[in-house]
Every structure is written in C-alpha cells, then in structure tokens.
Short mmCIF file of N, CA and C in Angstrom, two decimals:
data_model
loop_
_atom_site.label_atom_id
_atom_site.label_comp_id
_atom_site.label_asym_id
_atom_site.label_seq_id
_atom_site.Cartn_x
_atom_site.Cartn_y
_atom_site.Cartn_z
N UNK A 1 -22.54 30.20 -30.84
CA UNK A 1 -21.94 28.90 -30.71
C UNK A 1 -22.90 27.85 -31.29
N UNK A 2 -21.98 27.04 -31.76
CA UNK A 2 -23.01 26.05 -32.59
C UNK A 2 -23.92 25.06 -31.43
N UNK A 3 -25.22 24.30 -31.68
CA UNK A 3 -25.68 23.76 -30.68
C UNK A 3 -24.99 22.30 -30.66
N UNK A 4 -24.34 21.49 -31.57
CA UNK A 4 -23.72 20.22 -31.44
C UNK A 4 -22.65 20.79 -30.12
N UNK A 5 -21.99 21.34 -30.61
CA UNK A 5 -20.91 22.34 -29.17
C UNK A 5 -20.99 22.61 -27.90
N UNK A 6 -22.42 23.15 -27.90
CA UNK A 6 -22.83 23.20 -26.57
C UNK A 6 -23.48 21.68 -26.23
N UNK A 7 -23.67 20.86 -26.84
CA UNK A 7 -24.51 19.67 -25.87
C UNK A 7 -22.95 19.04 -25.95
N UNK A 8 -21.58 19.15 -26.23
CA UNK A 8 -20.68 18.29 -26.04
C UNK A 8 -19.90 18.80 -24.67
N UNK A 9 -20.02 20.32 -24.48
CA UNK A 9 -19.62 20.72 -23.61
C UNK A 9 -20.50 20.60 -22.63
N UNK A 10 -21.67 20.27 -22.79
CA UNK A 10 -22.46 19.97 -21.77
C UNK A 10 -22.27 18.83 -20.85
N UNK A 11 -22.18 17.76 -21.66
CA UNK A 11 -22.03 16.49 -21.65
C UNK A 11 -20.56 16.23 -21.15
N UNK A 12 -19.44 17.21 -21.05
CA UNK A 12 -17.79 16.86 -20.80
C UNK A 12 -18.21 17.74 -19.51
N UNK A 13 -18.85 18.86 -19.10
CA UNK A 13 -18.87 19.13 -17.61
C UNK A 13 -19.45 18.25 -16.84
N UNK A 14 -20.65 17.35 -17.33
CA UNK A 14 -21.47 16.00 -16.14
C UNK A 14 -20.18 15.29 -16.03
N UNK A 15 -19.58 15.00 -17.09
CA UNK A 15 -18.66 13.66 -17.31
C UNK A 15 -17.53 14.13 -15.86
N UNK A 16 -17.09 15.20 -15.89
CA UNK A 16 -15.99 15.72 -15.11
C UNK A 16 -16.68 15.72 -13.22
N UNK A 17 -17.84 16.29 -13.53
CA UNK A 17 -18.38 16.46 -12.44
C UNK A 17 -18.24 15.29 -11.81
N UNK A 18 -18.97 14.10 -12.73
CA UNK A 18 -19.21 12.39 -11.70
C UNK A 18 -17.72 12.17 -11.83
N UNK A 19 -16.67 12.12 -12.23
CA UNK A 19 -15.56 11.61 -11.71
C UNK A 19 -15.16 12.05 -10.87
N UNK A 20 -15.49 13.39 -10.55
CA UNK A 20 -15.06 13.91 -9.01
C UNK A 20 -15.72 13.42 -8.08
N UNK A 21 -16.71 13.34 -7.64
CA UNK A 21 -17.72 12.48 -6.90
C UNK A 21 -17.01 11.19 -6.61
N UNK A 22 -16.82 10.62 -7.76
CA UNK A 22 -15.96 8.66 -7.43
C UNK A 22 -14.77 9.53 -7.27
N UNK A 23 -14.23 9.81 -6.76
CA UNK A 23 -12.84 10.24 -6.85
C UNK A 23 -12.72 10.79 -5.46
N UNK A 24 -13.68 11.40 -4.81
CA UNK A 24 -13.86 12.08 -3.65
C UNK A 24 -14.18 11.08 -2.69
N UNK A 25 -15.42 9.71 -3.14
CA UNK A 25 -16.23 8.64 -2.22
C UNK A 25 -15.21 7.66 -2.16
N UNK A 26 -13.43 7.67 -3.32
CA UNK A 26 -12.90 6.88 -3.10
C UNK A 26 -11.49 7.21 -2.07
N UNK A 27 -11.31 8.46 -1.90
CA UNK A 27 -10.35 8.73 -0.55
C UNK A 27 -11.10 8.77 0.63
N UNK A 28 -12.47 9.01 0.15
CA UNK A 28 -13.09 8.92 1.67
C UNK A 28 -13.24 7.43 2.34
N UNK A 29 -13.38 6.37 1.18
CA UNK A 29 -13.19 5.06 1.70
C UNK A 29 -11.53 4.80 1.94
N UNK A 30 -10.65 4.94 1.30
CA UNK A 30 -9.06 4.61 1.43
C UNK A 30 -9.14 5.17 3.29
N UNK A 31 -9.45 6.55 3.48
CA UNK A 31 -9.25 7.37 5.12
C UNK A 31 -9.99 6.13 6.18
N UNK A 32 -11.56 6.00 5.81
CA UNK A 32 -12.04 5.16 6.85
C UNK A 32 -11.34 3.75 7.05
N UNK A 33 -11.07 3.06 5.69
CA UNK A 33 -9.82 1.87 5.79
C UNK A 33 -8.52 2.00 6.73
N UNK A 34 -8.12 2.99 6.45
CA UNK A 34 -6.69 4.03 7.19
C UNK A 34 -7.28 3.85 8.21
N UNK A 35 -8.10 4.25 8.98
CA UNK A 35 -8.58 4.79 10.48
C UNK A 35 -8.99 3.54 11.37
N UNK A 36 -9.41 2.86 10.46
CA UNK A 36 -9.98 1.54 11.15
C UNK A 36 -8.92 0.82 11.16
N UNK A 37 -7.72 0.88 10.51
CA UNK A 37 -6.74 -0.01 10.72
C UNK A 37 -5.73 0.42 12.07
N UNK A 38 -5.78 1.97 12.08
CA UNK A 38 -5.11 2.53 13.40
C UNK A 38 -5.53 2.52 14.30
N UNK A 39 -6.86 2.65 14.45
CA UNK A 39 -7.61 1.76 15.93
C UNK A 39 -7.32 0.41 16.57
N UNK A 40 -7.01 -0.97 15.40
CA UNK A 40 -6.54 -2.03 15.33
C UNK A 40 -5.67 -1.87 16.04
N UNK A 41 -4.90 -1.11 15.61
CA UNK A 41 -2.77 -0.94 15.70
C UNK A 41 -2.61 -0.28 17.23
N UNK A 42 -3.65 0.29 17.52
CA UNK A 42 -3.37 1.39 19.21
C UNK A 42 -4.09 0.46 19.52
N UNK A 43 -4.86 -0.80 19.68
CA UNK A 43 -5.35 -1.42 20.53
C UNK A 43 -4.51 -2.31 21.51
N UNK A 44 -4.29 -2.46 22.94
CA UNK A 44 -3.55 -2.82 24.05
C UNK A 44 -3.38 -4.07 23.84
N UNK A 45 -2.02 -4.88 23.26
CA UNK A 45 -2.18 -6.00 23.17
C UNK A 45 -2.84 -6.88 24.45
N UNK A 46 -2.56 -7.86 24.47
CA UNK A 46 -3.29 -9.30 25.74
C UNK A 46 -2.34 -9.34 26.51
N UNK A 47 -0.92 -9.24 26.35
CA UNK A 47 -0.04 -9.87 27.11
C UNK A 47 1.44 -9.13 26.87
N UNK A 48 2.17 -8.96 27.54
CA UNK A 48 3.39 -8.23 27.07
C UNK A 48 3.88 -9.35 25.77
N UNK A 49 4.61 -8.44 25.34
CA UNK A 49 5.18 -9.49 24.17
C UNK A 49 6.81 -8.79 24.05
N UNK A 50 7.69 -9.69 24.17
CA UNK A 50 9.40 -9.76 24.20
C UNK A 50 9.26 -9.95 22.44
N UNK A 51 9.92 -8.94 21.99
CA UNK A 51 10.56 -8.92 20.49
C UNK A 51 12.15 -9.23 20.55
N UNK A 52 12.45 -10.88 20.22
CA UNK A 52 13.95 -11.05 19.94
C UNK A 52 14.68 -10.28 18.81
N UNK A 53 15.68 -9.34 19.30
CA UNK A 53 16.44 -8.64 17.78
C UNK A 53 16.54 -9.55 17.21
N UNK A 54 16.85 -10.82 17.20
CA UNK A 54 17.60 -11.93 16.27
C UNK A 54 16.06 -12.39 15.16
N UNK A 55 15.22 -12.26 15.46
CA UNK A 55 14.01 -12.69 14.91
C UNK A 55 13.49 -11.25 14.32
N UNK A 56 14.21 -10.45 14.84
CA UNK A 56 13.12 -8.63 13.72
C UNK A 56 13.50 -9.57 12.37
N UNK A 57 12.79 -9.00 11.29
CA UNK A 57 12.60 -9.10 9.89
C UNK A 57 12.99 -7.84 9.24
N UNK A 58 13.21 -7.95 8.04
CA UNK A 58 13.67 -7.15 6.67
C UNK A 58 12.91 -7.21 5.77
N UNK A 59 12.99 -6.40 4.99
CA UNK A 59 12.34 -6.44 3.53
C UNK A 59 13.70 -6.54 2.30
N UNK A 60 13.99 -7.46 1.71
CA UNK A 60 15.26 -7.45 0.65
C UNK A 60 14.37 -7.65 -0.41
N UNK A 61 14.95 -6.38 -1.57
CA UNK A 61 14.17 -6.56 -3.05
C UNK A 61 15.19 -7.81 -4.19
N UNK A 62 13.97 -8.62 -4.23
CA UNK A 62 14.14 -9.55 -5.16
C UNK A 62 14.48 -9.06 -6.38
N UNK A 63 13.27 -8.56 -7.14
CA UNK A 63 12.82 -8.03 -8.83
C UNK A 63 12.68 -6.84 -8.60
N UNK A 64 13.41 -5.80 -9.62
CA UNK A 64 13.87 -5.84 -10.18
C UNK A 64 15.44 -5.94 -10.16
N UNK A 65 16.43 -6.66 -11.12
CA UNK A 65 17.46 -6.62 -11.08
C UNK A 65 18.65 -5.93 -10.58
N UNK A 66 18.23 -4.58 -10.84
CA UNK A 66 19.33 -3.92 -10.85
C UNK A 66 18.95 -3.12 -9.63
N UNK A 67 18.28 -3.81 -8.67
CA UNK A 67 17.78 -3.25 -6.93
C UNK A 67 18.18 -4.55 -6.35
N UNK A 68 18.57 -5.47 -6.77
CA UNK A 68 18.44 -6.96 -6.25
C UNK A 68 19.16 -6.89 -5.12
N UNK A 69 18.85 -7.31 -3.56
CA UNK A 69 19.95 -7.58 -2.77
C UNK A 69 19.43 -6.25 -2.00
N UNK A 70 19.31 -5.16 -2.26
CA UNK A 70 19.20 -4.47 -0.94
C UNK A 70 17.88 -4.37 -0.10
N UNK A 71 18.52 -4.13 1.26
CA UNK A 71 17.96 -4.46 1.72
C UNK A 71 16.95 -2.98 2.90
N UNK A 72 15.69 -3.35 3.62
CA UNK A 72 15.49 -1.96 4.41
C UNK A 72 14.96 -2.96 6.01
N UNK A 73 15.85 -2.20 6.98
CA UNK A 73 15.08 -2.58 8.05
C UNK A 73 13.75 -1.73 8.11
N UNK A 74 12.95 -2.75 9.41
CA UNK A 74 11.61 -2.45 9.56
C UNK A 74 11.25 -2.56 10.88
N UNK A 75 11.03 -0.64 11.66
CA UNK A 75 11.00 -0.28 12.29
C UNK A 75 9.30 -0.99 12.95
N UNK A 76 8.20 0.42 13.99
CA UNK A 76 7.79 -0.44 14.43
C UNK A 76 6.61 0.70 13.31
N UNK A 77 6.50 0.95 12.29
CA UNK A 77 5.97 1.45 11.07
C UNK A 77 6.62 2.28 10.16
N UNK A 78 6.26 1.49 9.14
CA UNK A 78 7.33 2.15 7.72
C UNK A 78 6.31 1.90 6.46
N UNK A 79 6.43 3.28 5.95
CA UNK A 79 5.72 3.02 4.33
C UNK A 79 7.04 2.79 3.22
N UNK A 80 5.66 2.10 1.92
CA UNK A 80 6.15 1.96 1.06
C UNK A 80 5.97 2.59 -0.27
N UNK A 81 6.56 2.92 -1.00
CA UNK A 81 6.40 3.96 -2.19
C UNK A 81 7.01 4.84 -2.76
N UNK A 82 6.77 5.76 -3.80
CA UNK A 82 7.39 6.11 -4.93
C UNK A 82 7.70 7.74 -3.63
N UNK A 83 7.06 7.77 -3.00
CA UNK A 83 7.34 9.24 -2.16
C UNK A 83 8.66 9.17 -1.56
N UNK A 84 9.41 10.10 -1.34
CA UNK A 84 10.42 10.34 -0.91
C UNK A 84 10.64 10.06 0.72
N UNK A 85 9.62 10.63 1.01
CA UNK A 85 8.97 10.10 2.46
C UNK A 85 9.01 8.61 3.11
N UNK A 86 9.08 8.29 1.80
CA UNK A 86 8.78 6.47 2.53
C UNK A 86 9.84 5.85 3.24
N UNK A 87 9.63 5.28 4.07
CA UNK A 87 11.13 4.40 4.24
C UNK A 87 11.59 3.44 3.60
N UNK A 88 10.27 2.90 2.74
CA UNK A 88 11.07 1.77 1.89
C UNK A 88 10.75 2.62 0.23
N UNK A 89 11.58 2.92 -0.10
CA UNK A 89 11.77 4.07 -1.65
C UNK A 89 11.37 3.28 -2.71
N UNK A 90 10.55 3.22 -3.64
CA UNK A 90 10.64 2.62 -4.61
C UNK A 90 10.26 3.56 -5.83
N UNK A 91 11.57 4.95 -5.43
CA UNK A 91 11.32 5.94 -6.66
C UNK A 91 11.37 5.55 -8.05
N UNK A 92 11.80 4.86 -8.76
CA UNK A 92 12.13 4.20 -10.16
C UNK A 92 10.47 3.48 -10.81
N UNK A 93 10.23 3.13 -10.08
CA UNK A 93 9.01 2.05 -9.95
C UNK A 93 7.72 3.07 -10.29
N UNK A 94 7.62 2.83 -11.26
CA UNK A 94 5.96 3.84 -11.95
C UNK A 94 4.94 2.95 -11.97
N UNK A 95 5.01 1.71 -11.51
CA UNK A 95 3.68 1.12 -10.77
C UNK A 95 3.13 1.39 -9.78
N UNK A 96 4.20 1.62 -8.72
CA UNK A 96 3.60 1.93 -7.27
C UNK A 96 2.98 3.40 -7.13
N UNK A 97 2.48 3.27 -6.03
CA UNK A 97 1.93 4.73 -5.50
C UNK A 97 3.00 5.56 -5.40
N UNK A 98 2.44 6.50 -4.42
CA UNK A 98 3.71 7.54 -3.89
C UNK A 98 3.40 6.72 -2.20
N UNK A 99 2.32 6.85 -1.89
CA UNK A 99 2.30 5.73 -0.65
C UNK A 99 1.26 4.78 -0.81
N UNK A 100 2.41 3.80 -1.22
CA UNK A 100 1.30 2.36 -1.74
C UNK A 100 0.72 1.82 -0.54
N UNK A 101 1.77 1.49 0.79
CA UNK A 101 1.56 0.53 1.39
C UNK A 101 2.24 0.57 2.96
N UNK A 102 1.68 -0.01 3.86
CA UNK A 102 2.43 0.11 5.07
C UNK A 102 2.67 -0.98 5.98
N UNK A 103 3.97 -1.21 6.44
CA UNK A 103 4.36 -2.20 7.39
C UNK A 103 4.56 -1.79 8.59
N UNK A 104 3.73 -2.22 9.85
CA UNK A 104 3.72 -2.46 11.32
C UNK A 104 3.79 -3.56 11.99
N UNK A 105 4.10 -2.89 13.46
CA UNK A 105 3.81 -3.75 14.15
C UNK A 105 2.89 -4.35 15.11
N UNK A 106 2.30 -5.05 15.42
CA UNK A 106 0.92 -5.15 16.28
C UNK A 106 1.18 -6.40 17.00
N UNK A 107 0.94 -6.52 18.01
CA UNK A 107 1.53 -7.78 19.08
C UNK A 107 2.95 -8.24 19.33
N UNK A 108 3.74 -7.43 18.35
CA UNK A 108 5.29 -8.03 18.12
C UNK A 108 5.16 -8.79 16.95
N UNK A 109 4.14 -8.63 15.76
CA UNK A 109 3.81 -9.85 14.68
C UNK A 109 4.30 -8.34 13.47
N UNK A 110 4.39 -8.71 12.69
CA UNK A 110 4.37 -7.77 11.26
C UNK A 110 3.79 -7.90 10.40
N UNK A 111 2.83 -7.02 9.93
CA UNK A 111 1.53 -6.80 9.75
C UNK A 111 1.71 -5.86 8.16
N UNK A 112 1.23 -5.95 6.94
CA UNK A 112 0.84 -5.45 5.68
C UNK A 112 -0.28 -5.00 5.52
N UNK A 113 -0.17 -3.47 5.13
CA UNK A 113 -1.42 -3.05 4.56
C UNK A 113 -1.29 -2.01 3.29
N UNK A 114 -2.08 -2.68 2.26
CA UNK A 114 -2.39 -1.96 1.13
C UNK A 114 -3.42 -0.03 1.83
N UNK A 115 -2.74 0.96 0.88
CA UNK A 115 -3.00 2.10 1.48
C UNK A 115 -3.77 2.44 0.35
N UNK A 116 -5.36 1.98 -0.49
CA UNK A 116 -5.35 2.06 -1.48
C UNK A 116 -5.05 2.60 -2.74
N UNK A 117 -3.49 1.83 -3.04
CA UNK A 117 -3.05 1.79 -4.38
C UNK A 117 -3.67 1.57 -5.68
N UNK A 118 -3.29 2.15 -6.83
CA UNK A 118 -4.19 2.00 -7.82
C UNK A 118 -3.71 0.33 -8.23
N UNK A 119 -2.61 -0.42 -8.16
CA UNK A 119 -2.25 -1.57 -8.37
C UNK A 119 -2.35 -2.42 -7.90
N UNK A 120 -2.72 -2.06 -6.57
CA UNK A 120 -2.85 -2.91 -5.63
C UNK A 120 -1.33 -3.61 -5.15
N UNK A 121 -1.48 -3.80 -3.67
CA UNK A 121 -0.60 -4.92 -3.05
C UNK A 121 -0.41 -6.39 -3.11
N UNK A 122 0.49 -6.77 -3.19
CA UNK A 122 0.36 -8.83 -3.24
C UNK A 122 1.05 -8.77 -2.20
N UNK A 123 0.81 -10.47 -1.98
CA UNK A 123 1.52 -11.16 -0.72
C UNK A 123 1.33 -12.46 -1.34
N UNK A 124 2.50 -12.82 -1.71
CA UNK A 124 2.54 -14.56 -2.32
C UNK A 124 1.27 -14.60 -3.48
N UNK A 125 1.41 -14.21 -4.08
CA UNK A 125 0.36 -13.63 -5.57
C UNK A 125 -0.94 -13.94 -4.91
N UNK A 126 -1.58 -12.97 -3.54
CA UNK A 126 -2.43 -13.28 -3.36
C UNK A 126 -2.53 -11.34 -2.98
N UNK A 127 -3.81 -10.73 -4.00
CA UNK A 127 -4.22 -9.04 -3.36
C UNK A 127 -4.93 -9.09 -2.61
N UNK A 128 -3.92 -8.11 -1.82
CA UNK A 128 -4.42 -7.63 -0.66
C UNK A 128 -5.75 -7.14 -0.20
N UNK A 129 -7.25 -7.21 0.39
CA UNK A 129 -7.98 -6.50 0.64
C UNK A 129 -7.72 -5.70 2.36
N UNK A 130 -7.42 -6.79 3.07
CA UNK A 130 -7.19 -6.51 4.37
C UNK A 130 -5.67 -6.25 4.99
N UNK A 131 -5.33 -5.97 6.03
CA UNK A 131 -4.06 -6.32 6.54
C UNK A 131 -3.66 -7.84 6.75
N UNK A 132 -2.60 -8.15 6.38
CA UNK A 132 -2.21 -9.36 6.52
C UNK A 132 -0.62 -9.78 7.10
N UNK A 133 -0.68 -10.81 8.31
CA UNK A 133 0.31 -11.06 8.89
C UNK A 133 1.17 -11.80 7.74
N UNK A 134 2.34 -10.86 7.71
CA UNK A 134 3.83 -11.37 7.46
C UNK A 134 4.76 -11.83 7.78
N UNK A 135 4.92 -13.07 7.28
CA UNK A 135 5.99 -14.20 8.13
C UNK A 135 7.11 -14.35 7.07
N UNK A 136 8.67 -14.53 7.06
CA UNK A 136 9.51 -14.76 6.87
C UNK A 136 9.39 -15.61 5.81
N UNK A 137 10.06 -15.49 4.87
CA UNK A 137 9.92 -15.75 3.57
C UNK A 137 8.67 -15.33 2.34
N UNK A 138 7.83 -14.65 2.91
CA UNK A 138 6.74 -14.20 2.36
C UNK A 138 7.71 -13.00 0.94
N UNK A 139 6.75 -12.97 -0.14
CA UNK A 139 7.27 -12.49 -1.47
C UNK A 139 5.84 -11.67 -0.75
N UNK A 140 6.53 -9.72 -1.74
CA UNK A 140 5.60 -9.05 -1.38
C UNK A 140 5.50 -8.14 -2.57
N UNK A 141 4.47 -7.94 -3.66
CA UNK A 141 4.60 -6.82 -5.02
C UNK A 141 3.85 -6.27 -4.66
N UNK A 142 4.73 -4.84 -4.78
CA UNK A 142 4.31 -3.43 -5.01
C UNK A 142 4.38 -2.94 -6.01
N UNK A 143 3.66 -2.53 -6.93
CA UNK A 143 4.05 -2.18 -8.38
C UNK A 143 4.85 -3.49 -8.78
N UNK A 144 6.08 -2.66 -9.76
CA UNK A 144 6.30 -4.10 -10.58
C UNK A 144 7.80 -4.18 -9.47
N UNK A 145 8.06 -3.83 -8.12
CA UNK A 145 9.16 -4.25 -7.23
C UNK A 145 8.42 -5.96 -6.57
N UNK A 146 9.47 -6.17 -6.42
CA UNK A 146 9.06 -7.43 -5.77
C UNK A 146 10.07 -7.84 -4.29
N UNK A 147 9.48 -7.47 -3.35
CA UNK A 147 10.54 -8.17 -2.12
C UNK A 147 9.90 -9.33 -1.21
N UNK A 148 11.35 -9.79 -0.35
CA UNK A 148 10.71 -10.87 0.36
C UNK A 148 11.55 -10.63 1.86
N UNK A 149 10.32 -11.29 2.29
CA UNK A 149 10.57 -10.92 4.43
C UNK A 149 11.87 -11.74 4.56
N UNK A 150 12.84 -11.25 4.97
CA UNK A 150 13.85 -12.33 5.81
C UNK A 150 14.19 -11.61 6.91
N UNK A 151 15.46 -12.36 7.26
CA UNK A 151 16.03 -11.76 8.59
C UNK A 151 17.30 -10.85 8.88
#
C-alpha cells in the first residue's frame, strides 16, 4: 500500500474516532439536561393548584400552509417531532427532530423544553436554552412548523 494512503487512512480513523467522542459528550449532556428538568417537573408544587378546563391551552399550526388550522390538545406531557411517537406529529417537517421538544405541566403553568434538537426550539423568535413558561398567544418553531398557544 502506498504510504500517502496509509497516512490518509490514518488521519480518516482519528477524524471518525473524535466525532464519536463529541457525539457521545453530546447525548450525555442532552440526558443530564433531560434529568434535571424531570426532577424540576416531580418536584411537589407549594400549594394545590385548580386547572380551569376553560383556560387548558392548545397548540394550532400556523406555518406551514397546508397544516394551517389544526389543531393538538395538550395533555399533562406531550412531545414534539418528526417520530411517530409524538403527540404533536410533525412527520413532513425535515427540520425537526424525531423528538425535538416537550410540553408539560408544572404548577398548572405550561412549560417548553427544547430536547436537544439539532435546530433548535423558538418561542417568539427567541432559542430556547432553558424551559420556558408558555402563555397564550405565544408563536412556537420547531423546524420550519410554526404554532401558536391558544385555547
């Protein structure tokens, strides 16, 4: 074998090797994000809290067009994404993850969290790092879907 050959194949096994490494240190950060947010979520609220049906919220997709108008209720946790699994589907959508993102509940409030997606989550063109409380009328992009909280 020629020696240019072997130092390229040399050089494409390091290359492969360190992307596994970032690739491995980056689900291990997405899990501890995950874990620390479910500790949050099982923590005993302060006070009972009365959830009015008339006040639960929705997710209705704005953008794209030809999704416009429908709508998904939102239980007391539901993902979002290209997985079949999800409750809110956004199979068409080759921006999003397979599980981009997740909506709960915590105090009786409704709560967003990016599940790290390669696109990342918005909330009113602002990305997501943390969980963030969702209030009614809030615009929310996942990939290139776009919905907004109503009732």
């Amino acid at each position: 074998m020629p020696h240019s050959l072997l130092e390229i194949l040399r050089y494409s096994l390091l290359a492969a090797i360190w992307l596994f490494f970032v690739y491995a240190a980056r689900m291990v950060w997405v899990e501890v994000r995950r874990s620390r947010a479910e500790q949050a979520a099982q923590a005993p609220p302060s006070a009972p809290v009365v959830v009015d049906k008339a006040l639960e919220l929705r997710l209705r997709v704005v953008d794209p067009p030809q999704r416009r108008g429908r709508v998904f209720e939102l239980g007391d946790e539901v993902t979002v994404g290209r997985s079949p699994g999800c409750a809110v589907p956004l199979d068409d959508d080759t921006f999003a993850s397979s599980i981009h993102a997740r909506v709960f509940r915590r105090s009786g409030e409704l709560w967003l969290e990016d599940l790290g997606s390669t696109n990342g989550t918005w909330v009113n063109d602002e990305r997501l790092d943390n969980p963030v409380r969702l209030r009614r009328g809030d615009r929310v992009k996942v990939g290139s879907t776009i919905l907004e909280v109503a009732r």
